[in-house]
Amino acid sequence: MDSIIVTGNGPLNGQIPIAGAKNACLTLMPATLLSEEPLTLTNAPRLSDIRTMSTLLQSLGAEVAQMQGGQVLALSSHDLVSHKAEYDIVRKMRASILVLGPLLARAGHAVVSLPGGCAIGARPVDLHLKALEAMGAELELRDGYVHARAPSGLRGGVVEFPFVSVGATENALMAATLARGTTVLKNAAREPEIVDLAQCLRRMGARIEGEGTSTITIEGVDRLGGATHAVVADRIELGTYMLAPAICGGEVECLGGRIALVEAFCERLDAAGIRVEETAAGLKVTRGNGRVRAVDVVTEPFPGFPTDLQAQMMALLATADGVSVLEERIFENRFMHAPELMRMGAKIDVQGGTATVTGVERLRGAPVMATDLRASVSLILAGLAAEGETTVSRVYHLDRGYEHVEDKLSAVGARIERITGQ
Ligand code: EPZ
């Protein structure tokens, strides 16, 4: 397993390119199952999760060609050979559940392994299933698989989500495009990745209104065509790299970033004393002299503060002047980075879904272990500002969501290197 060694090296300066969004690409790729025509995705990120989704789609009979080093994905599912998403692929990546809705809508039946939990929580899929049942699907849970059938096709229905679910909204949105009649999704997720999916589906011929609001209305059509679509910029990678100059000092421009993607996050950075300027090329982040101010954070569905930036923000606040309270409202176990940050000298008290962080002047480098995707990158950020050397092990977590992290950070002056095979 690879490790990454980071050594505190003072202020960072320069530019970091932001890739296409992992969480948009992971829902855009299954959309190929809805049509017999080719779907081309540009600005695709080069990540292990994308390769896992490609393998899953290919196991169903879809063709997935990676071009331009993986930045362009040419997908086509003209002839499906299987309707079963096997456990050994699904267990590696929960987003595999996103083939359920499209497969059911296209073929009238699907067998998809239940994804099982993951490090940050149980992460059930009951809202996905209820949404499909509201569209006439007959579902049976057997042997760890969802057996879904819609012999006479799906029909439009009203889906009222009891709370916001990104994945359930995506599954329902894709399924509804081929359902007979009108589907209304209420309390739908509003994330930019949902808007991106809706825009791609519309290019394929879907009839959708209201994406980006809490109510999305879909008029089903008989069939969808092909499309070419550019994946939206990754707001989580963007926020992550904006924190590098915030923690180390200096000035870094994140190319491709827009304020609209990270508005709530930028409001917290502003309160902490970090300057963010929207330029023609992206977002320029500058930290002046003196320490960052302590701020409180509450994670919420978009447009609130993203849960996927909570761990990274905690790394910043671990060195802030004062006490910050972080409340994690989306997942039940998303503070596993806290004990690792404490090994670096951070003062953090975790009580249930609330972490109280008392800032210290400087963290100290230490050997630490990645536990999940976003926790691992928060340890890298902490190591950038810490005194001495930090070794982050199990960085395969990192490679799921960040392409060439060591190259992007070295380019702005960080001392960071990957040790393979440790
Ligand atoms: C998506 O996960 C993202 N993943 C997550 O990013 C992100 O943290 C999450 O949305 C919230 O923004 C992808 O897009 C691939 P949810 P998803 O359904 O769709 C509960 C990352 O680091 N829930 O919005 O699985 C669930 O347990 C990943 O890139 C149910 O109870 O998230 C959670 O507590 C991590 N039943 C809450 O809702 C359901 O049927 C929100 O989950 C579905 C969800």
Coordinates of C-alpha atoms and ligand atoms in Angstrom, one line a residue:
M1 CA 0.0 0.0 0.0
D2 CA 1.3 3.5 -0.9
S3 CA 2.1 6.2 1.7
I4 CA 2.5 9.9 1.2
I5 CA 5.1 11.9 3.1
V6 CA 4.4 15.6 3.7
T7 CA 6.9 18.1 5.3
G8 CA 5.8 21.5 6.4
N9 CA 7.4 23.9 4.0
G10 CA 5.9 27.4 4.5
P11 CA 3.5 29.4 2.2
L12 CA 2.2 28.0 -1.1
N13 CA 2.0 30.0 -4.3
G14 CA 0.8 29.2 -7.8
Q15 CA -2.1 27.6 -9.6
I16 CA -3.9 24.3 -9.1
P17 CA -6.2 22.9 -11.9
I18 CA -9.5 21.5 -10.6
A19 CA -10.7 18.3 -12.3
G20 CA -14.3 17.2 -13.2
A21 CA -16.5 16.2 -10.3
K22 CA -16.1 12.5 -9.2
N23 CA -19.7 12.6 -7.7
A24 CA -21.1 14.0 -11.0
C25 CA -19.2 11.5 -13.2
L26 CA -20.4 8.6 -11.0
T27 CA -24.0 9.4 -11.8
L28 CA -23.5 10.5 -15.4
M29 CA -21.8 7.2 -16.4
P30 CA -24.8 4.9 -15.4
A31 CA -27.0 7.3 -17.5
T32 CA -25.6 5.5 -20.6
L33 CA -27.9 2.5 -19.6
L34 CA -30.9 4.6 -20.4
S35 CA -30.1 4.8 -24.1
E36 CA -28.9 2.7 -27.0
E37 CA -27.0 5.7 -28.4
P38 CA -23.4 6.7 -27.4
L39 CA -22.8 9.0 -24.5
T40 CA -19.5 10.9 -24.4
L41 CA -18.3 12.5 -21.2
T42 CA -15.5 15.1 -21.4
N43 CA -13.6 16.7 -18.4
A44 CA -13.9 13.3 -16.7
P45 CA -11.6 12.9 -13.6
R46 CA -8.9 10.2 -13.6
L47 CA -9.8 8.3 -10.4
S48 CA -10.0 4.7 -9.2
D49 CA -13.7 5.2 -8.5
I50 CA -14.3 6.0 -12.2
R51 CA -12.4 2.9 -13.2
T52 CA -14.6 0.8 -10.8
M53 CA -17.8 2.3 -12.3
S54 CA -16.4 1.5 -15.8
T55 CA -15.8 -2.2 -14.8
L56 CA -19.4 -2.4 -13.4
L57 CA -21.0 -1.0 -16.6
Q58 CA -18.8 -3.3 -18.7
S59 CA -20.0 -6.3 -16.6
L60 CA -23.6 -5.3 -17.7
G61 CA -22.5 -5.2 -21.4
A62 CA -21.9 -1.5 -21.8
E63 CA -18.8 -0.4 -23.7
V64 CA -16.6 2.2 -21.9
A65 CA -13.6 3.6 -23.7
Q66 CA -11.2 5.9 -22.0
M67 CA -9.6 8.5 -24.3
Q68 CA -7.2 11.4 -23.8
G69 CA -5.7 9.7 -20.7
G70 CA -9.1 9.1 -19.2
Q71 CA -10.4 12.7 -19.5
V72 CA -12.9 11.6 -22.2
L73 CA -15.1 8.6 -21.6
A74 CA -17.0 7.1 -24.6
L75 CA -19.9 5.0 -23.3
S76 CA -22.4 2.9 -25.2
S77 CA -24.9 0.3 -23.9
H78 CA -26.5 -0.8 -27.1
D79 CA -26.6 -4.4 -26.1
L80 CA -26.9 -5.2 -22.5
V81 CA -25.8 -8.8 -21.6
S82 CA -26.6 -8.8 -17.9
H83 CA -28.9 -7.1 -15.5
K84 CA -27.0 -8.1 -12.4
A85 CA -24.6 -5.8 -10.5
E86 CA -22.5 -8.3 -8.5
Y87 CA -21.6 -7.8 -4.9
D88 CA -17.8 -8.0 -5.4
I89 CA -17.9 -4.8 -7.5
V90 CA -20.7 -3.0 -5.6
R91 CA -19.0 -3.6 -2.2
K92 CA -16.0 -1.6 -3.5
M93 CA -18.0 1.5 -4.3
R94 CA -21.4 2.4 -2.9
A95 CA -22.2 4.6 -5.9
S96 CA -22.7 1.3 -7.8
I97 CA -26.3 1.5 -6.6
L98 CA -26.8 4.2 -9.2
V99 CA -27.2 1.5 -11.9
L100 CA -30.4 0.3 -10.3
G101 CA -32.8 3.1 -11.6
P102 CA -31.4 3.3 -15.2
L103 CA -31.2 -0.5 -15.6
L104 CA -34.8 -1.0 -14.3
A105 CA -36.1 1.8 -16.5
R106 CA -34.3 0.5 -19.6
A107 CA -34.7 -3.3 -19.3
G108 CA -37.7 -3.7 -16.9
H109 CA -35.7 -5.6 -14.4
A110 CA -32.4 -5.3 -12.4
V111 CA -30.6 -7.3 -9.7
V112 CA -28.3 -5.1 -7.7
S113 CA -26.3 -6.0 -4.7
L114 CA -27.0 -4.0 -1.6
P115 CA -23.9 -1.8 -1.1
G116 CA -23.4 -2.5 2.6
G117 CA -22.1 0.2 4.9
C118 CA -18.8 2.0 4.8
A119 CA -16.5 3.8 7.2
I120 CA -18.6 6.9 7.6
G121 CA -21.9 5.2 8.3
A122 CA -24.5 2.5 7.6
R123 CA -25.6 4.4 4.5
P124 CA -28.8 2.4 3.7
V125 CA -30.6 2.7 0.4
D126 CA -34.2 2.6 1.6
L127 CA -35.0 6.0 0.0
H128 CA -33.8 4.8 -3.4
L129 CA -36.1 1.7 -3.2
K130 CA -39.1 3.7 -2.0
A131 CA -38.7 6.1 -4.9
L132 CA -38.7 3.3 -7.5
E133 CA -41.7 1.7 -5.8
A134 CA -43.5 5.0 -6.2
M135 CA -43.0 4.6 -9.9
G136 CA -44.5 1.1 -9.9
A137 CA -41.4 -1.0 -9.4
E138 CA -41.8 -4.4 -7.6
L139 CA -38.9 -4.9 -5.3
E140 CA -37.7 -7.9 -3.3
L141 CA -34.6 -8.0 -1.0
R142 CA -33.1 -11.5 -1.2
D143 CA -29.6 -12.9 -0.5
G144 CA -28.2 -9.4 -0.1
Y145 CA -29.5 -8.2 -3.5
V146 CA -32.3 -6.0 -4.6
H147 CA -34.4 -7.8 -7.2
A148 CA -36.4 -5.1 -9.0
R149 CA -39.0 -5.7 -11.7
A150 CA -41.2 -3.4 -13.8
P151 CA -42.6 -5.8 -16.4
S152 CA -44.9 -3.2 -18.0
G153 CA -42.3 -0.4 -17.5
L154 CA -42.3 2.3 -14.9
R155 CA -45.1 4.8 -14.5
G156 CA -44.9 8.4 -13.3
G157 CA -45.5 9.0 -9.7
V158 CA -45.0 11.5 -6.8
V159 CA -41.9 10.8 -4.7
E160 CA -41.7 12.7 -1.4
F161 CA -38.2 12.3 0.2
P162 CA -38.5 12.4 4.0
F163 CA -35.0 13.9 4.0
V164 CA -32.6 15.0 1.3
S165 CA -30.6 12.1 -0.4
V166 CA -28.3 12.9 -3.3
G167 CA -28.1 9.3 -4.5
A168 CA -31.8 8.6 -4.2
T169 CA -32.6 11.8 -6.1
E170 CA -30.2 10.7 -8.9
N171 CA -31.6 7.2 -9.1
A172 CA -35.2 8.5 -9.2
L173 CA -34.4 11.2 -11.7
M174 CA -32.8 8.8 -14.1
A175 CA -35.6 6.2 -13.8
A176 CA -38.3 8.8 -14.3
T177 CA -36.9 9.9 -17.7
L178 CA -38.4 6.7 -19.3
A179 CA -41.4 6.2 -17.0
R180 CA -44.9 6.6 -18.6
G181 CA -46.3 10.0 -17.5
T182 CA -45.2 12.6 -15.1
T183 CA -43.0 12.1 -12.0
V184 CA -42.5 14.8 -9.3
L185 CA -39.6 14.5 -6.9
K186 CA -40.3 16.5 -3.7
N187 CA -37.5 17.5 -1.2
A188 CA -35.1 16.5 -3.9
A189 CA -31.3 17.1 -3.5
R190 CA -30.1 20.5 -5.0
E191 CA -26.4 19.6 -5.4
P192 CA -24.6 20.9 -8.5
E193 CA -24.1 17.2 -9.4
I194 CA -27.9 16.8 -9.7
V195 CA -28.1 19.9 -11.9
D196 CA -25.2 18.5 -14.1
L197 CA -27.0 15.1 -14.4
A198 CA -30.3 16.8 -15.4
Q199 CA -28.5 18.9 -18.0
C200 CA -26.9 15.8 -19.5
L201 CA -30.2 13.9 -19.5
R202 CA -31.9 16.8 -21.2
R203 CA -29.3 16.7 -24.0
M204 CA -30.2 13.0 -24.4
G205 CA -33.8 14.0 -24.9
A206 CA -35.2 13.9 -21.4
R207 CA -37.9 16.4 -20.3
I208 CA -36.9 17.8 -16.9
E209 CA -37.8 20.9 -15.0
G210 CA -36.7 22.3 -11.6
E211 CA -33.3 20.7 -11.1
G212 CA -31.4 22.7 -8.5
T213 CA -34.6 23.3 -6.5
S214 CA -36.3 21.0 -4.1
T215 CA -39.0 20.0 -6.6
I216 CA -38.0 18.3 -9.9
T217 CA -40.7 17.4 -12.5
I218 CA -40.0 14.8 -15.2
E219 CA -42.2 14.0 -18.2
G220 CA -41.3 10.5 -19.3
V221 CA -40.4 9.8 -23.0
D222 CA -40.3 6.6 -25.0
R223 CA -36.6 6.6 -25.6
L224 CA -33.4 8.7 -25.1
G225 CA -30.7 9.5 -27.6
G226 CA -27.0 10.0 -27.2
A227 CA -25.2 13.2 -26.1
T228 CA -21.8 14.7 -25.4
H229 CA -21.5 16.4 -22.0
A230 CA -18.7 18.1 -20.0
V231 CA -18.6 17.0 -16.4
V232 CA -19.0 19.9 -14.0
A233 CA -16.0 21.0 -11.9
D234 CA -15.4 19.1 -8.7
R235 CA -16.5 21.5 -5.8
I236 CA -15.1 19.2 -3.2
E237 CA -11.7 19.0 -4.8
L238 CA -12.0 22.8 -5.2
G239 CA -12.7 23.4 -1.6
T240 CA -10.0 21.0 -0.5
Y241 CA -7.3 22.8 -2.5
M242 CA -8.6 26.2 -1.4
L243 CA -7.7 25.1 2.1
A244 CA -4.0 24.6 1.2
P245 CA -3.0 28.3 1.2
A246 CA -5.6 28.9 4.0
I247 CA -3.6 26.5 6.2
C248 CA -0.1 27.3 5.0
G249 CA -0.3 30.9 4.0
G250 CA 0.5 32.3 0.5
E251 CA -1.7 32.7 -2.5
V252 CA -3.1 29.9 -4.8
E253 CA -5.5 30.2 -7.7
C254 CA -7.7 27.1 -8.2
L255 CA -8.4 27.0 -11.9
G256 CA -12.0 26.2 -13.0
G257 CA -13.4 27.1 -9.6
R258 CA -16.5 29.3 -9.3
I259 CA -18.0 30.8 -6.1
A260 CA -21.4 29.5 -6.9
L261 CA -20.1 25.9 -6.4
V262 CA -18.8 26.6 -2.9
E263 CA -20.8 29.6 -1.6
A264 CA -21.4 28.4 2.0
F265 CA -17.8 27.1 2.3
C266 CA -16.5 30.5 1.1
E267 CA -18.7 32.3 3.7
R268 CA -17.0 30.3 6.4
L269 CA -13.5 31.0 5.0
D270 CA -14.3 34.7 4.9
A271 CA -15.4 34.5 8.6
A272 CA -12.1 32.8 9.4
G273 CA -10.2 35.7 7.7
I274 CA -9.3 34.0 4.4
R275 CA -9.6 36.1 1.3
V276 CA -11.3 34.5 -1.8
E277 CA -11.4 36.4 -5.1
E278 CA -13.3 35.1 -8.2
T279 CA -11.0 35.6 -11.3
A280 CA -11.6 34.9 -14.9
A281 CA -9.7 31.6 -14.5
G282 CA -10.9 30.4 -11.1
L283 CA -10.8 31.2 -7.4
K284 CA -7.8 33.0 -5.9
V285 CA -7.3 32.2 -2.2
T286 CA -5.0 34.3 0.0
R287 CA -4.2 34.1 3.6
G288 CA -2.9 37.3 5.1
N289 CA -0.5 37.4 8.1
G290 CA -1.6 36.2 11.5
R291 CA -3.6 33.2 12.6
V292 CA -6.9 32.0 11.1
R293 CA -10.0 32.9 13.2
A294 CA -12.0 30.1 14.8
V295 CA -15.4 29.6 13.2
D296 CA -18.4 27.2 13.8
V297 CA -19.5 24.8 11.0
V298 CA -22.7 22.9 10.5
T299 CA -22.9 20.4 7.6
E300 CA -26.1 20.5 5.6
P301 CA -27.4 19.4 2.1
F302 CA -26.6 21.9 -0.7
P303 CA -26.6 24.9 -0.6
G304 CA -25.4 24.5 3.0
F305 CA -21.8 23.6 4.1
P306 CA -20.9 20.3 2.4
T307 CA -20.2 17.3 4.6
D308 CA -17.5 16.3 2.2
L309 CA -15.5 19.4 3.3
Q310 CA -15.9 19.0 7.0
A311 CA -12.8 16.9 7.6
Q312 CA -10.6 19.3 5.6
M313 CA -12.1 22.4 7.4
M314 CA -11.3 20.7 10.7
A315 CA -7.6 20.6 9.7
L316 CA -7.7 24.4 9.2
L317 CA -9.5 25.0 12.4
A318 CA -7.1 22.8 14.4
T319 CA -4.6 25.7 14.0
A320 CA -7.1 28.6 14.3
D321 CA -7.0 31.2 17.1
G322 CA -9.9 30.2 19.4
V323 CA -12.5 27.4 19.8
S324 CA -14.5 26.1 16.8
V325 CA -17.6 23.8 17.0
L326 CA -18.2 21.5 14.0
E327 CA -21.6 19.8 13.8
E328 CA -21.9 16.8 11.4
R329 CA -25.5 16.4 10.5
I330 CA -25.3 14.2 7.4
F331 CA -23.4 11.1 8.4
E332 CA -23.3 9.4 11.8
N333 CA -19.6 8.6 12.0
R334 CA -17.6 11.2 10.1
F335 CA -15.0 12.3 12.6
M336 CA -12.5 9.5 12.2
H337 CA -9.9 12.1 11.1
A338 CA -10.1 13.6 14.6
P339 CA -8.0 11.0 16.4
E340 CA -5.4 11.2 13.6
L341 CA -5.2 15.0 13.8
M342 CA -4.8 14.6 17.6
R343 CA -1.7 12.5 17.0
M344 CA -0.4 15.7 15.4
G345 CA -1.1 17.8 18.4
A346 CA -4.7 19.0 17.6
K347 CA -7.0 19.5 20.6
I348 CA -10.4 18.0 19.6
D349 CA -13.3 16.8 21.8
V350 CA -15.8 14.7 19.9
Q351 CA -19.2 14.2 21.5
G352 CA -21.6 12.3 19.1
G353 CA -22.1 14.4 16.0
T354 CA -20.3 17.5 17.4
A355 CA -16.5 18.1 17.5
T356 CA -15.1 21.0 19.5
V357 CA -11.7 22.1 18.2
T358 CA -9.4 24.3 20.3
G359 CA -6.8 25.8 17.9
V360 CA -3.1 25.4 18.6
E361 CA -0.3 27.5 17.2
R362 CA 1.3 24.7 15.2
L363 CA 0.7 21.0 14.6
R364 CA 3.6 18.6 14.7
G365 CA 4.2 16.0 12.0
A366 CA 3.5 12.4 12.9
P367 CA 2.7 9.0 11.2
V368 CA -1.1 8.9 10.7
M369 CA -3.5 6.6 8.9
A370 CA -6.2 7.4 6.3
T371 CA -9.6 5.9 7.1
D372 CA -11.8 7.3 4.4
L373 CA -11.5 9.5 1.3
R374 CA -12.0 13.0 2.8
A375 CA -10.4 12.1 6.2
S376 CA -7.2 11.2 4.3
V377 CA -6.9 14.5 2.5
S378 CA -7.5 16.4 5.7
L379 CA -4.4 14.7 7.1
I380 CA -2.4 15.8 4.0
L381 CA -3.6 19.4 4.6
A382 CA -2.6 19.2 8.2
G383 CA 0.8 17.9 7.3
L384 CA 1.4 20.8 4.9
A385 CA 1.4 23.2 7.8
A386 CA 2.8 21.0 10.5
E387 CA 6.3 21.2 11.9
G388 CA 8.3 18.3 10.6
E389 CA 7.3 15.2 8.6
T390 CA 3.9 13.5 8.4
T391 CA 3.5 10.1 6.9
V392 CA 0.0 9.3 5.7
S393 CA -0.6 5.5 5.2
R394 CA -3.4 3.7 3.3
V395 CA -3.5 6.4 0.6
Y396 CA -5.6 4.2 -1.7
H397 CA -8.5 6.0 0.0
L398 CA -7.1 9.2 -1.4
D399 CA -6.7 7.9 -4.9
R400 CA -10.5 7.3 -5.1
G401 CA -11.2 11.0 -5.1
Y402 CA -8.1 13.0 -5.9
E403 CA -6.0 12.7 -9.1
H404 CA -2.3 13.2 -8.7
V405 CA -2.6 15.0 -5.3
E406 CA 1.2 15.1 -4.8
D407 CA 1.7 16.6 -8.2
K408 CA -0.9 19.3 -7.7
L409 CA 0.4 20.3 -4.3
S410 CA 4.1 20.1 -5.3
A411 CA 3.4 22.5 -8.2
V412 CA 2.6 25.2 -5.6
G413 CA 5.6 24.6 -3.4
A414 CA 4.5 21.8 -1.1
R415 CA 7.1 19.2 0.0
I416 CA 5.2 16.0 -0.7
E417 CA 6.1 12.7 -2.1
R418 CA 4.5 9.3 -2.6
I419 CA 6.3 6.1 -1.4
T420 CA 4.9 3.2 -3.3
G421 CA 4.2 -0.2 -1.9
Q422 CA 4.7 0.5 1.8
Ligands
EPZ1 C1 -23.4 11.3 -2.0 O1 -23.5 10.1 -1.2 C2 -21.9 11.5 -2.2 N1 -21.4 10.4 -3.0 C3 -21.2 11.6 -0.9 O2 -19.8 11.8 -1.2 C4 -21.7 12.8 -0.1 O3 -21.1 12.8 1.2 C5 -23.2 12.6 0.1 O4 -23.9 12.5 -1.2 C6 -23.9 13.8 0.8 O5 -23.6 15.0 0.1 C7 -21.6 10.3 -4.3 O6 -22.3 11.2 -4.9 C8 -21.1 9.2 -5.0 P1 -27.0 10.7 0.6 P2 -25.0 9.5 -1.0 O7 -27.9 9.7 0.0 O8 -25.9 9.8 -2.2 C9 -28.8 8.7 4.5 C10 -17.5 11.5 -1.0 O9 -16.7 11.6 -0.1 N2 -29.6 7.8 3.5 O10 -27.3 12.2 0.3 O11 -24.8 8.1 -0.5 C11 -27.3 8.4 4.4 O12 -26.9 7.3 5.2 C12 -18.8 10.9 -0.8 O13 -17.3 11.8 -2.3 C13 -30.5 7.0 4.0 O14 -30.8 6.8 5.2 O15 -25.5 10.4 0.2 C14 -26.7 9.7 4.9 O16 -26.7 9.7 6.3 C15 -19.0 10.4 0.7 N3 -31.3 6.2 3.2 C16 -27.8 10.8 4.4 O17 -29.0 10.0 4.1 C17 -31.1 6.3 1.8 O18 -31.8 5.6 1.0 C18 -27.3 11.5 3.1 O19 -27.0 10.5 2.2 C19 -30.1 7.2 1.3 C20 -29.3 8.0 2.2

